[in-house]
PDB file of C-alpha atoms in Angstrom:
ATOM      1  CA  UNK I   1     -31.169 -49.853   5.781  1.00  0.00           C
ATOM      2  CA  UNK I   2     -33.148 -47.497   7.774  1.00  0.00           C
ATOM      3  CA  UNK I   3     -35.221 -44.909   5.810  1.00  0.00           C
ATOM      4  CA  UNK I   4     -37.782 -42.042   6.155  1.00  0.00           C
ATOM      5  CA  UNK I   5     -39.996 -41.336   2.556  1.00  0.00           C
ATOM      6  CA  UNK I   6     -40.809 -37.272   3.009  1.00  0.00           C
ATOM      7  CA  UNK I   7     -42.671 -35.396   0.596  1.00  0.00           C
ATOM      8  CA  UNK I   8     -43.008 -31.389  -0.163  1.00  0.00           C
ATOM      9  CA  UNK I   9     -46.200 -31.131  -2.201  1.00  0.00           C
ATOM     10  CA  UNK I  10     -46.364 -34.127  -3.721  1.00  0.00           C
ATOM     11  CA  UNK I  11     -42.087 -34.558  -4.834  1.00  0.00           C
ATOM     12  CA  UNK I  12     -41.372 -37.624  -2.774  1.00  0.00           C
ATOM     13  CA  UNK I  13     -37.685 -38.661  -1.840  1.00  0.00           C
ATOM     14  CA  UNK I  14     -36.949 -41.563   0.227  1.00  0.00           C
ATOM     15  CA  UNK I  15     -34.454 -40.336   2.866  1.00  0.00           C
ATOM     16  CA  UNK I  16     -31.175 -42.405   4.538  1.00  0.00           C
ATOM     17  CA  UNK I  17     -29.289 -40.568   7.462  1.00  0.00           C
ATOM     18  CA  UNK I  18     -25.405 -41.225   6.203  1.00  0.00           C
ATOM     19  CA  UNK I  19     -24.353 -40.017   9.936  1.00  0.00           C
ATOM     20  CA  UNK I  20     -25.870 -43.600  10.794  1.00  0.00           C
ATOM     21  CA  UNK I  21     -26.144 -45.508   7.585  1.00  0.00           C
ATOM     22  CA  UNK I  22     -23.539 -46.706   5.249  1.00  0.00           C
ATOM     23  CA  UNK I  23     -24.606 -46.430   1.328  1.00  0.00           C
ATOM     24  CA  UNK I  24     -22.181 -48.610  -1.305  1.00  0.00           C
ATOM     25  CA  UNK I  25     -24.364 -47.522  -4.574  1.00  0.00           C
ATOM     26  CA  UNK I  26     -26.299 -44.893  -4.114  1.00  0.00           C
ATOM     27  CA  UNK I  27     -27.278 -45.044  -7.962  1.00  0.00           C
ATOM     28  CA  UNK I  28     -28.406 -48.192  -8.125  1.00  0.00           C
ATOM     29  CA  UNK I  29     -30.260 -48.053  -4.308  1.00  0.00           C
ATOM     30  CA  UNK I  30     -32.027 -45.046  -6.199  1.00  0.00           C
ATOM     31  CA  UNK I  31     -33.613 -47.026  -8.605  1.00  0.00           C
ATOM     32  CA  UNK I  32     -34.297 -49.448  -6.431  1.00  0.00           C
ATOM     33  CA  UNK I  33     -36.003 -47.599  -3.860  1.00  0.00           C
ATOM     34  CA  UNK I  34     -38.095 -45.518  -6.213  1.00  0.00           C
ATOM     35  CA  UNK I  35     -39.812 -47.854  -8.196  1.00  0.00           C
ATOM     36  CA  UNK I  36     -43.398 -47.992  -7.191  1.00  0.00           C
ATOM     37  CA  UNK I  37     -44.064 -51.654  -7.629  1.00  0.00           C
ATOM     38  CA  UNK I  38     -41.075 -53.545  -6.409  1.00  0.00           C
ATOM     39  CA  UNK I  39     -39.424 -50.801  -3.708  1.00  0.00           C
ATOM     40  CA  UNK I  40     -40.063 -47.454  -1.660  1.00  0.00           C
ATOM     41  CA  UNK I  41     -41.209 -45.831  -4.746  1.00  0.00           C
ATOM     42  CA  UNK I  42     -40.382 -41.611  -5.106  1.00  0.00           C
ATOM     43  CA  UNK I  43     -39.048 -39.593  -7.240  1.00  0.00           C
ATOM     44  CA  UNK I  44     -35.503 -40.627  -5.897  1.00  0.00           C
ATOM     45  CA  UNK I  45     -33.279 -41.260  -3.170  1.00  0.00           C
ATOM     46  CA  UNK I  46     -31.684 -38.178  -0.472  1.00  0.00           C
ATOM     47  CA  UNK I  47     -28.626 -39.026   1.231  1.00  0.00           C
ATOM     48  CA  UNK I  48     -28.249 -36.869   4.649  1.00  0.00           C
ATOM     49  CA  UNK I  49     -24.606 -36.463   4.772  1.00  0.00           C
ATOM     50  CA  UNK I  50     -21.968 -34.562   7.463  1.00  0.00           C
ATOM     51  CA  UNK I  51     -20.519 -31.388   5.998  1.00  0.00           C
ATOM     52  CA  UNK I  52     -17.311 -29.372   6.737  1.00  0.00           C
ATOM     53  CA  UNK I  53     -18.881 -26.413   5.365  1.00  0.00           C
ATOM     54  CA  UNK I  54     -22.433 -26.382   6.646  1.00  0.00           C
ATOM     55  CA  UNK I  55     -23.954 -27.781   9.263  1.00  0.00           C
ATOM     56  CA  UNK I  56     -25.532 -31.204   6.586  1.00  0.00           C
ATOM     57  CA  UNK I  57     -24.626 -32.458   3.218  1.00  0.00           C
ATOM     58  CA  UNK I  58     -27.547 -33.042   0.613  1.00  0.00           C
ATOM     59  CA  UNK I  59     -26.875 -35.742  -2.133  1.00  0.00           C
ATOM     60  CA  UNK I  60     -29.415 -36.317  -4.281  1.00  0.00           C
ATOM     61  CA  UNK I  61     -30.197 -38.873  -7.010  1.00  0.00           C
ATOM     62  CA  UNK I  62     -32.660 -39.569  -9.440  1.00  0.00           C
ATOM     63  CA  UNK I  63     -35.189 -42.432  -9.939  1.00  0.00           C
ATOM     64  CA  UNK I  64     -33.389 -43.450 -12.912  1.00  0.00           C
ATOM     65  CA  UNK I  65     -30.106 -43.616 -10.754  1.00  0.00           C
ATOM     66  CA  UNK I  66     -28.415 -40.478 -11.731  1.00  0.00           C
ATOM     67  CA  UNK I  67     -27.251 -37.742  -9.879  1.00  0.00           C
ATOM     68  CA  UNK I  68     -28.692 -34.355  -9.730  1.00  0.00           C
ATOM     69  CA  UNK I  69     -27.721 -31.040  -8.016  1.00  0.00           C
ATOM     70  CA  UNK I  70     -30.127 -29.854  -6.182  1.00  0.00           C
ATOM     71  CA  UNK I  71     -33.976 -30.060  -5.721  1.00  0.00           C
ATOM     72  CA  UNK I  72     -36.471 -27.465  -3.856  1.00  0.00           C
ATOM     73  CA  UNK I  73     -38.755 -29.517  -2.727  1.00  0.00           C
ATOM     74  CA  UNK I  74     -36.204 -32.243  -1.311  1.00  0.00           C
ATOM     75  CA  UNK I  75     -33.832 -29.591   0.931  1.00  0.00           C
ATOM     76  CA  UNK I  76     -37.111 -28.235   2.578  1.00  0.00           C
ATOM     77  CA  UNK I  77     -38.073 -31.898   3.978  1.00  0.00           C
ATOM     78  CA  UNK I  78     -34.339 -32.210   4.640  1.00  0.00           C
ATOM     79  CA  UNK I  79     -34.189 -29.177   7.035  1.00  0.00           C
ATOM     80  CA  UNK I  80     -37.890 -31.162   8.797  1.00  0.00           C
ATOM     81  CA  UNK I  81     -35.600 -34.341   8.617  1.00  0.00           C
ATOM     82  CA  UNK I  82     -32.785 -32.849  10.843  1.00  0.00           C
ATOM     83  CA  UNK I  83     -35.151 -30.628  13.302  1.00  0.00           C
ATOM     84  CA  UNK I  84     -37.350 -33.595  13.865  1.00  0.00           C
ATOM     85  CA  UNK I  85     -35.218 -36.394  13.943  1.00  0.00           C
ATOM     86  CA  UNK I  86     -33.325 -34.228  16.648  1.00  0.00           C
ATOM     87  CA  UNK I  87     -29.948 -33.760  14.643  1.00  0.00           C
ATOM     88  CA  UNK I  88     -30.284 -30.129  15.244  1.00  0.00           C
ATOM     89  CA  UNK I  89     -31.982 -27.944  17.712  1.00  0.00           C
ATOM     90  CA  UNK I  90     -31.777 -24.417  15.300  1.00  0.00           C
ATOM     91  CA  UNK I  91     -34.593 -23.185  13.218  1.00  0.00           C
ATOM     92  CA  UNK I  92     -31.629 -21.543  10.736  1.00  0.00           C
ATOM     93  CA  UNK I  93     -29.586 -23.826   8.987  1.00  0.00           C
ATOM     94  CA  UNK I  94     -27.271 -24.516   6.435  1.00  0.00           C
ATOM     95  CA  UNK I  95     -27.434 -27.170   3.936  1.00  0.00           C
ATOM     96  CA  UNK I  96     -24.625 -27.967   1.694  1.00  0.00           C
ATOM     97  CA  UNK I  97     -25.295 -29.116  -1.918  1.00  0.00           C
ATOM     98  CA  UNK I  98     -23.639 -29.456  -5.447  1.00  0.00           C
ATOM     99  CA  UNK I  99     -25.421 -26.552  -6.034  1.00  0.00           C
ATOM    100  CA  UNK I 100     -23.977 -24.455  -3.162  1.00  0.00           C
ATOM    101  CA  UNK I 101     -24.425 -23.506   0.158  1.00  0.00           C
ATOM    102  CA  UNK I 102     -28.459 -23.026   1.165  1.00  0.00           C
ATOM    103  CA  UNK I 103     -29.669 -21.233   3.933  1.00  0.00           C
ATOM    104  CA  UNK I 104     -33.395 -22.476   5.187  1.00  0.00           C
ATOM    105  CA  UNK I 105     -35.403 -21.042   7.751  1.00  0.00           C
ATOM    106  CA  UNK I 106     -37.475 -23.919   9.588  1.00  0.00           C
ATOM    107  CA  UNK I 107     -41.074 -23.089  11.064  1.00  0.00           C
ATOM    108  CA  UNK I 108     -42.074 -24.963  13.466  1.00  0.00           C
ATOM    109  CA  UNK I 109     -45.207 -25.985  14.707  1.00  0.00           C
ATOM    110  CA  UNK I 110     -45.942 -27.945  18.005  1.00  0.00           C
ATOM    111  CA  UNK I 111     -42.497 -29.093  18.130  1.00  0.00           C
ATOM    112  CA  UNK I 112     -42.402 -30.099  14.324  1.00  0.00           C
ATOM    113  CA  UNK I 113     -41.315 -28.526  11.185  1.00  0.00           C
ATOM    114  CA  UNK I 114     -44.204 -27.634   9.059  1.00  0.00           C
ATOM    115  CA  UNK I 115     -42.669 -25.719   6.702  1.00  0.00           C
ATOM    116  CA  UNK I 116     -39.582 -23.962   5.380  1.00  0.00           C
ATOM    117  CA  UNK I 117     -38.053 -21.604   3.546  1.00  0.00           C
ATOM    118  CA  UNK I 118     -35.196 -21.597   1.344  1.00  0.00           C
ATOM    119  CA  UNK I 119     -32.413 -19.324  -0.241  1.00  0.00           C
ATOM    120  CA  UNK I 120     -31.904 -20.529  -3.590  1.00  0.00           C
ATOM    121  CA  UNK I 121     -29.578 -17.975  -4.425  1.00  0.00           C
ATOM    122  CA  UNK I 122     -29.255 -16.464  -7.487  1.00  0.00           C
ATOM    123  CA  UNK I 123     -30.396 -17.464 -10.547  1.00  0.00           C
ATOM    124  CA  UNK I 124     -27.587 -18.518 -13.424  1.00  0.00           C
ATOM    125  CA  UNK I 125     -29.028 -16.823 -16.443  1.00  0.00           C
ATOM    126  CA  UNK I 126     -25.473 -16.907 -18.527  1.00  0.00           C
ATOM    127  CA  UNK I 127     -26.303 -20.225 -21.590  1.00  0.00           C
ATOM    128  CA  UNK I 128     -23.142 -21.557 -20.991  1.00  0.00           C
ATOM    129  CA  UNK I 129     -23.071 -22.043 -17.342  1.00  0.00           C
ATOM    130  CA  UNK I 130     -27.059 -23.513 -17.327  1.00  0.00           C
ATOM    131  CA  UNK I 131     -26.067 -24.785 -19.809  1.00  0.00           C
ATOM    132  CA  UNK I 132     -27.599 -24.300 -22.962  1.00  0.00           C
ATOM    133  CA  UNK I 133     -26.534 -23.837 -26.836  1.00  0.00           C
ATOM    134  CA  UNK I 134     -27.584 -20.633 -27.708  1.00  0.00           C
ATOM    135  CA  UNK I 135     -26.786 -18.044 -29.968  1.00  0.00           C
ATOM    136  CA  UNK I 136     -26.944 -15.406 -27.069  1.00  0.00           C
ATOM    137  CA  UNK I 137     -27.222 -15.169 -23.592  1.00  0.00           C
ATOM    138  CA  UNK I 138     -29.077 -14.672 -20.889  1.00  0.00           C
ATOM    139  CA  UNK I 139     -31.757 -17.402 -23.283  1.00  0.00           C
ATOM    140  CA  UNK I 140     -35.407 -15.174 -22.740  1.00  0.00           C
ATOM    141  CA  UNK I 141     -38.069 -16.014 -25.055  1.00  0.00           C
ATOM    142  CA  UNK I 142     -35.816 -17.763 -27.457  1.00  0.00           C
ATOM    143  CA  UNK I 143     -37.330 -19.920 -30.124  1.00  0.00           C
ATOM    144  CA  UNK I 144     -36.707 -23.786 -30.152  1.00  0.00           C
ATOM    145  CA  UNK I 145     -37.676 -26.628 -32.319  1.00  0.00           C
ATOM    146  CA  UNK I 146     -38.710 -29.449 -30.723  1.00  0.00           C
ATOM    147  CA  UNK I 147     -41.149 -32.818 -32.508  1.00  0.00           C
ATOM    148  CA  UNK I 148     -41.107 -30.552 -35.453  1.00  0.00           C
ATOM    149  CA  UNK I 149     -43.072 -27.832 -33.410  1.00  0.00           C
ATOM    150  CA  UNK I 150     -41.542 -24.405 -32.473  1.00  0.00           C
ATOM    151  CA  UNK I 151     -42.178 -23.034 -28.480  1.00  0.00           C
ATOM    152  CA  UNK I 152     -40.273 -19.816 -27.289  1.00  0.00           C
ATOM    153  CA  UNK I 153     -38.642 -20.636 -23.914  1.00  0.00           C
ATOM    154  CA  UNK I 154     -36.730 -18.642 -21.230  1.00  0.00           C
ATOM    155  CA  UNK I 155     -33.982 -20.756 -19.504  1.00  0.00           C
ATOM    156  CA  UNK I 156     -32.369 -20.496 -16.577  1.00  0.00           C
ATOM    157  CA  UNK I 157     -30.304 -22.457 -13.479  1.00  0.00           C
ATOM    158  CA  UNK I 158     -31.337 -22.528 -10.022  1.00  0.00           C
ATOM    159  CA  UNK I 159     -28.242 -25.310  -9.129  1.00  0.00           C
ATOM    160  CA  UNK I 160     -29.869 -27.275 -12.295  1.00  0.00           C
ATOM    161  CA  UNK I 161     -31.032 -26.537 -15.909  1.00  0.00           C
ATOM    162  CA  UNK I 162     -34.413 -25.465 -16.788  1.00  0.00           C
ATOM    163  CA  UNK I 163     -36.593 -24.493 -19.527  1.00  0.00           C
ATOM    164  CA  UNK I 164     -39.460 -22.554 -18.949  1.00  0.00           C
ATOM    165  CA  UNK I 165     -42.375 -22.448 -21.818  1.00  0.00           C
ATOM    166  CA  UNK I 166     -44.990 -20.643 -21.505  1.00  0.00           C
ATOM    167  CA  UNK I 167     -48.346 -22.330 -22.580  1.00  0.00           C
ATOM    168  CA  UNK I 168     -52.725 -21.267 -22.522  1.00  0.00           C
ATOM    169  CA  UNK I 169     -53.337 -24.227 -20.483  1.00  0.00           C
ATOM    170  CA  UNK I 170     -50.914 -26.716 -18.612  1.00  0.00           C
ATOM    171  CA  UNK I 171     -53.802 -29.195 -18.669  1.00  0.00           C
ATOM    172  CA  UNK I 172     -53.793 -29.730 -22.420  1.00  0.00           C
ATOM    173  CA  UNK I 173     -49.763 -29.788 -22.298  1.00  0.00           C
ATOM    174  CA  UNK I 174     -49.366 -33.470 -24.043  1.00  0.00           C
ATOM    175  CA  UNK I 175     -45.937 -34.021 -21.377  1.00  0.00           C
ATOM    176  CA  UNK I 176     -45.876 -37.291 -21.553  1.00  0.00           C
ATOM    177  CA  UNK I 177     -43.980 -36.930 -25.135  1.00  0.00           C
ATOM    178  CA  UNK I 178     -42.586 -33.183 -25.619  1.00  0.00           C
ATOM    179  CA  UNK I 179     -41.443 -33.414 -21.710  1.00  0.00           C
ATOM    180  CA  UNK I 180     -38.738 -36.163 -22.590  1.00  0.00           C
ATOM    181  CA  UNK I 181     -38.121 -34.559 -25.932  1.00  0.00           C
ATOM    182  CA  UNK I 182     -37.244 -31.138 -24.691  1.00  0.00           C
ATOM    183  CA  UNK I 183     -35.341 -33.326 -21.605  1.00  0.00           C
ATOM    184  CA  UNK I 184     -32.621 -35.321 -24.213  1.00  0.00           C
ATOM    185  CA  UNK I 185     -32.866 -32.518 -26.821  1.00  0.00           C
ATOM    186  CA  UNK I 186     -29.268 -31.564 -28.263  1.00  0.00           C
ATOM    187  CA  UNK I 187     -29.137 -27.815 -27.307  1.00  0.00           C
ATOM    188  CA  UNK I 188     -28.983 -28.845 -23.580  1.00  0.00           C
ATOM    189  CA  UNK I 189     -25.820 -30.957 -22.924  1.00  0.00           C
ATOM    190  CA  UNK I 190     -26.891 -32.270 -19.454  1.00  0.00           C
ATOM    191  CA  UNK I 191     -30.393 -32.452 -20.301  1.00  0.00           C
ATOM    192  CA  UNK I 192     -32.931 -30.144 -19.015  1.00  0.00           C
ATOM    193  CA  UNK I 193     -36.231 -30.077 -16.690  1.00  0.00           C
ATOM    194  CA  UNK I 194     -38.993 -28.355 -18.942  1.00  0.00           C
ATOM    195  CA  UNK I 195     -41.522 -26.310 -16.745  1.00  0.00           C
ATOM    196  CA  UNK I 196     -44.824 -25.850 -19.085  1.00  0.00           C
ATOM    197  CA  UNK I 197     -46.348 -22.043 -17.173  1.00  0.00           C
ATOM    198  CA  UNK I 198     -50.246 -20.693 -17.410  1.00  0.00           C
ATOM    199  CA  UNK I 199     -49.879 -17.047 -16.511  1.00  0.00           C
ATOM    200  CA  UNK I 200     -53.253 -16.538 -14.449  1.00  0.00           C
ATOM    201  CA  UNK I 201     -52.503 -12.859 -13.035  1.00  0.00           C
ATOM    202  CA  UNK I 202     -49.517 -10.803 -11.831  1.00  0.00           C
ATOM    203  CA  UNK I 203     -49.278 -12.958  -8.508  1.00  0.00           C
ATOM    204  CA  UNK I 204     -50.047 -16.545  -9.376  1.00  0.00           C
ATOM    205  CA  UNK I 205     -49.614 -19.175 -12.725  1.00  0.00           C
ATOM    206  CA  UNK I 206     -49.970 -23.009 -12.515  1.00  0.00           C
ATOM    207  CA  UNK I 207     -46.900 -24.838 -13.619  1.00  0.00           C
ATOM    208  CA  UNK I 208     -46.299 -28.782 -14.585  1.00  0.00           C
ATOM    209  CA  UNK I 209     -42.724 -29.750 -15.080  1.00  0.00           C
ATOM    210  CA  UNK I 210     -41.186 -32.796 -16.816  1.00  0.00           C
ATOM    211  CA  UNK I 211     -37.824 -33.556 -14.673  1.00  0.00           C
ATOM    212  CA  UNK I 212     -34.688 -34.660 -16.267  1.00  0.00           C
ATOM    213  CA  UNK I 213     -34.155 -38.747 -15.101  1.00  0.00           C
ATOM    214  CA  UNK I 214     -37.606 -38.696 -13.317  1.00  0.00           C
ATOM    215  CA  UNK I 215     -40.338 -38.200 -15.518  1.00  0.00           C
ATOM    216  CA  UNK I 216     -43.283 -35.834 -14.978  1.00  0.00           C
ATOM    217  CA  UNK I 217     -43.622 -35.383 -10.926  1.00  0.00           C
ATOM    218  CA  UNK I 218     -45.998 -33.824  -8.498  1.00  0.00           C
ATOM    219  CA  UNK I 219     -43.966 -30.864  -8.298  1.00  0.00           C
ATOM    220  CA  UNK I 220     -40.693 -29.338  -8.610  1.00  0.00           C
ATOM    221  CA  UNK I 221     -38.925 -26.631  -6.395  1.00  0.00           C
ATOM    222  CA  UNK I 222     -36.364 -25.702  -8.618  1.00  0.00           C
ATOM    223  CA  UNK I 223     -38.351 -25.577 -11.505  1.00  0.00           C
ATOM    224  CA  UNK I 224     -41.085 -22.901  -9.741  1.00  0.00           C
ATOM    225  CA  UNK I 225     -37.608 -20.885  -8.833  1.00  0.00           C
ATOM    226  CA  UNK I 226     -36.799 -20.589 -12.322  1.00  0.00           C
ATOM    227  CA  UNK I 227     -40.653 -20.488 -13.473  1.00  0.00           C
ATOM    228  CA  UNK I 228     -40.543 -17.351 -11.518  1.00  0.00           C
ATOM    229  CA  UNK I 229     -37.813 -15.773 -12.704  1.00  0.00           C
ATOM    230  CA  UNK I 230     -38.555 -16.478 -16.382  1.00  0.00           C
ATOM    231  CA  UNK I 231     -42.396 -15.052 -15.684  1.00  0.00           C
ATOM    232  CA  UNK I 232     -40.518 -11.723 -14.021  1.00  0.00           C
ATOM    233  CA  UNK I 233     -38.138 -11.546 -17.067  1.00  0.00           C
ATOM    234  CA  UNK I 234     -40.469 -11.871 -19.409  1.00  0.00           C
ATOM    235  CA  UNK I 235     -42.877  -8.912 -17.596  1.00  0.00           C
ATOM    236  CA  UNK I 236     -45.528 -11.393 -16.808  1.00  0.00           C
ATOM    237  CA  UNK I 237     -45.592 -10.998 -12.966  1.00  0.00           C
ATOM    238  CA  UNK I 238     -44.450  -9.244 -10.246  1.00  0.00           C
ATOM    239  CA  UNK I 239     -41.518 -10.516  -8.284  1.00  0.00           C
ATOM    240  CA  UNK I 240     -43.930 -12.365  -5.478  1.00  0.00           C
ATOM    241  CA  UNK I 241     -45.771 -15.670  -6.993  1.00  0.00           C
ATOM    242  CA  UNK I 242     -47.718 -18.364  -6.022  1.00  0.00           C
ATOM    243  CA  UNK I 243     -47.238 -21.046  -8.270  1.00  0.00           C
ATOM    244  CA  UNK I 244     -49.914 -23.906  -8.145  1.00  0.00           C
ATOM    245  CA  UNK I 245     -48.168 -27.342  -9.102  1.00  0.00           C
ATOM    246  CA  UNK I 246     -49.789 -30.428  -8.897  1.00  0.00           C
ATOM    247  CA  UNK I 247     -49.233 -31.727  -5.990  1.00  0.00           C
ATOM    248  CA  UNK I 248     -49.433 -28.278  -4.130  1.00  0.00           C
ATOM    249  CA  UNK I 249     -48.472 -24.178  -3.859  1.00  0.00           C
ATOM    250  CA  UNK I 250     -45.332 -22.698  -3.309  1.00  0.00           C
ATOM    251  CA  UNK I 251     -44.254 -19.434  -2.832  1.00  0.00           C
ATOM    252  CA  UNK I 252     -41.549 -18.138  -4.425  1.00  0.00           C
ATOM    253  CA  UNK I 253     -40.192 -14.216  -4.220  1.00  0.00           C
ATOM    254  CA  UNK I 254     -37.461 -13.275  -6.335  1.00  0.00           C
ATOM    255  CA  UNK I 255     -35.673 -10.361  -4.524  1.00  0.00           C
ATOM    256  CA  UNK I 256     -34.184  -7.929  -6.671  1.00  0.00           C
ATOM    257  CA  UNK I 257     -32.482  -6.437  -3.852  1.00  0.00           C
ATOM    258  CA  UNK I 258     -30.266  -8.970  -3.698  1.00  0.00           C
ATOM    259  CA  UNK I 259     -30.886 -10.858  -6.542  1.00  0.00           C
ATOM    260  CA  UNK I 260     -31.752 -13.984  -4.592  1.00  0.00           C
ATOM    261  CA  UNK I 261     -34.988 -16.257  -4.865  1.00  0.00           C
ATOM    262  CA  UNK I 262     -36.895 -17.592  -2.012  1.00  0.00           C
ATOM    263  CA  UNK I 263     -39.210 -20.653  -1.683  1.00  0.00           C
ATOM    264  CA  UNK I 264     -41.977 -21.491   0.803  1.00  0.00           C
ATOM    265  CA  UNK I 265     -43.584 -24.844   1.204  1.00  0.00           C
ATOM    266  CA  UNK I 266     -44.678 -27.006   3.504  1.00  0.00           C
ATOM    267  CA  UNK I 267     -42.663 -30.288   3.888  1.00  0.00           C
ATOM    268  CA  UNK I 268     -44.235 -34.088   5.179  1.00  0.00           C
ATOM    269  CA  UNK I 269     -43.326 -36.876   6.846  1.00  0.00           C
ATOM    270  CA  UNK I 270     -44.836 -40.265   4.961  1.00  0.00           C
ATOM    271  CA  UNK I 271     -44.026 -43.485   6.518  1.00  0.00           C
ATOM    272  CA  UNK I 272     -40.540 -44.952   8.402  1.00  0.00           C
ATOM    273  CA  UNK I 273     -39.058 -48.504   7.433  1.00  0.00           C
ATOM    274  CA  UNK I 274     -36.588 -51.072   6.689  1.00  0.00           C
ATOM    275  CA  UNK I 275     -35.344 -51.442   3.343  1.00  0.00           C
ATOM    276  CA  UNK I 276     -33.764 -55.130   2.373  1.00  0.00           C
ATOM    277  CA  UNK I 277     -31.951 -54.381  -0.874  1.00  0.00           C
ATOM    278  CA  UNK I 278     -31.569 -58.205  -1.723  1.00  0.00           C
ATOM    279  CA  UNK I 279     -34.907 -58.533  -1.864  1.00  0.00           C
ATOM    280  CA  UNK I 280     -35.513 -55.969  -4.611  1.00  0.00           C
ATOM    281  CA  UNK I 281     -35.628 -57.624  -8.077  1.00  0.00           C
ATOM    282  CA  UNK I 282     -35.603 -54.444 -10.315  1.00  0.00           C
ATOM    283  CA  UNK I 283     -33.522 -54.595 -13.659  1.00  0.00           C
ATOM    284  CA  UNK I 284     -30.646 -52.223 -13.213  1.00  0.00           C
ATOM    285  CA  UNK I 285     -29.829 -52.782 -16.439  1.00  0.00           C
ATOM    286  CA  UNK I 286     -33.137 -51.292 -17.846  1.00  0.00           C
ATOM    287  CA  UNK I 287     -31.676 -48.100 -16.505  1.00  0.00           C
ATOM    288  CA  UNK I 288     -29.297 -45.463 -17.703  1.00  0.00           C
ATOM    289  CA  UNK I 289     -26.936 -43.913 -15.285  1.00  0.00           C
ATOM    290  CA  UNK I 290     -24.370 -41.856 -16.230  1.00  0.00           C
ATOM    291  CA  UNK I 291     -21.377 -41.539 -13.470  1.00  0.00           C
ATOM    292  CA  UNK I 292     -20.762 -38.367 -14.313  1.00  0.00           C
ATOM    293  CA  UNK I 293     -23.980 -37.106 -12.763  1.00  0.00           C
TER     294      UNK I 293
END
């Protein structure tokens, strides 16, 4: 199997063009591929499929082998995928996903995409379609009790759940154990991607994010979408942010015009290979997937 690994800022996917390639199990080539010692390693596996809808199909799954609906930082290195790889000769595309149709804007720079831009759409604030158990809706500054401590968090959907809590300083966030907690905690019924935001001024907050079947990661597009919106909501910014992840800035403008969010980032081209999956020994069985995904 032919592959590309791509990375915006840090969130890497390894990529397989399906106009080409032939996947079986995608799930279980997800874990395979992204485990750091044994395969590609990434923070999953993109599938670059043919749409009737839009001019390309994203599917997108997990390290841990499940499937997810969309991801910010993986669409932008799918529109540099398609321009550079020669699959399309526009700078505006379309991009089917589970989450929708996305519109990206490529820029290009000395015949390559450097960076894009996005149309996330709106943002689903309604609990029940994020969703989230609540006892009202839209879910701003809500309290929540997770490990026997209490946090106030905004949630919201940007094609995925997400729960935004505000915090002094992400660096002292311990993530490694409220991340998974908040992830498989029983008010969010397909799991949620917690985004832990430091407010620095009106225009700019650092974010970290625990993703749901991934772990803590680099950075998250999605989760800087809905970051955004939950900082506007709450009257902690203005509607332009940069948001400083980990692994990079995006960013993000939520237009109240038309009620849409848009994301700017750069997106990067790793390595290219060959990947033999008989040669992979990783334990599927050590892994979780749930079809429904």
């Amino acid at each position: 199997m032919k592959f590309t690994k791509m990375q915006g800022i840090g969130n890497d996917y390894v990529y397989v063009n399906c106009l080409k390639e032939t996947i079986e199990n995608p799930s279980s080539l997800a874990i395979m591929v992204s485990d750091r010692h044994f395969g590609i390693g990434s923070d999953g596996l993109i599938l670059i499929r043919p749409s009737s809808v839009a001019d390309f199909f994203m599917e997108m799954f997990n390290a841990d082998g499940t499937r997810s609906e969309m991801c910010g930082n993986g669409i932008r290195c799918v529109g540099k995928y398609v321009y550079d790889h020669g699959l399309t000769d526009k700078t505006e595309i379309t991009v089917n996903t589970l989450a929708g149709v996305k519109h990206l804007t490529l820029h290009v720079e000395g015949g390559l995409v450097a960076a894009v831009t996005v149309d996330m759409g709106e943002p689903i604030l309604d609990a029940e379609l994020i969703p989230v158990k609540a006892e009202s809706s839209p879910v701003v500054s809500k309290t929540i009790e997770v490990n026997g401590q209490t946090f106030e968090m905004t949630c919201a959907s940007m094609g995925n759940p997400h729960a935004v809590i505000f915090v002094e300083d992400t660096g002292l966030v311990p993530i490694d154990t409220i991340g998974p907690a908040f992830e498989f905690h029983p008010a969010f019924p397909r799991r949620v991607n917690a985004e832990f935001v430091q407010v620095l001024n009106r225009a700019e907050a650092n974010m970290r994010v625990w993703e749901r079947g991934t772990g803590e990661t680099l950075a998250c597009g999605t989760g800087a979408c809905a970051s955004v919106v939950a900082c506007v909501l709450n009257g902690l910014t203005d509607d332009v942010v940069t948001m400083h992840l980990l692994g990079g800035d995006l960013r993000i403008r939520w237009n109240r015009d038309d009620n849409h969010v848009y994301m700017t980032g750069p997106a990067a081209t790793v390595f290219e290979g060959e990947f033999d999956a008989s040669a992979c020994p990783c334990d599927e069985s050590a892994h979780v997937i749930d079809p429904a995904w």
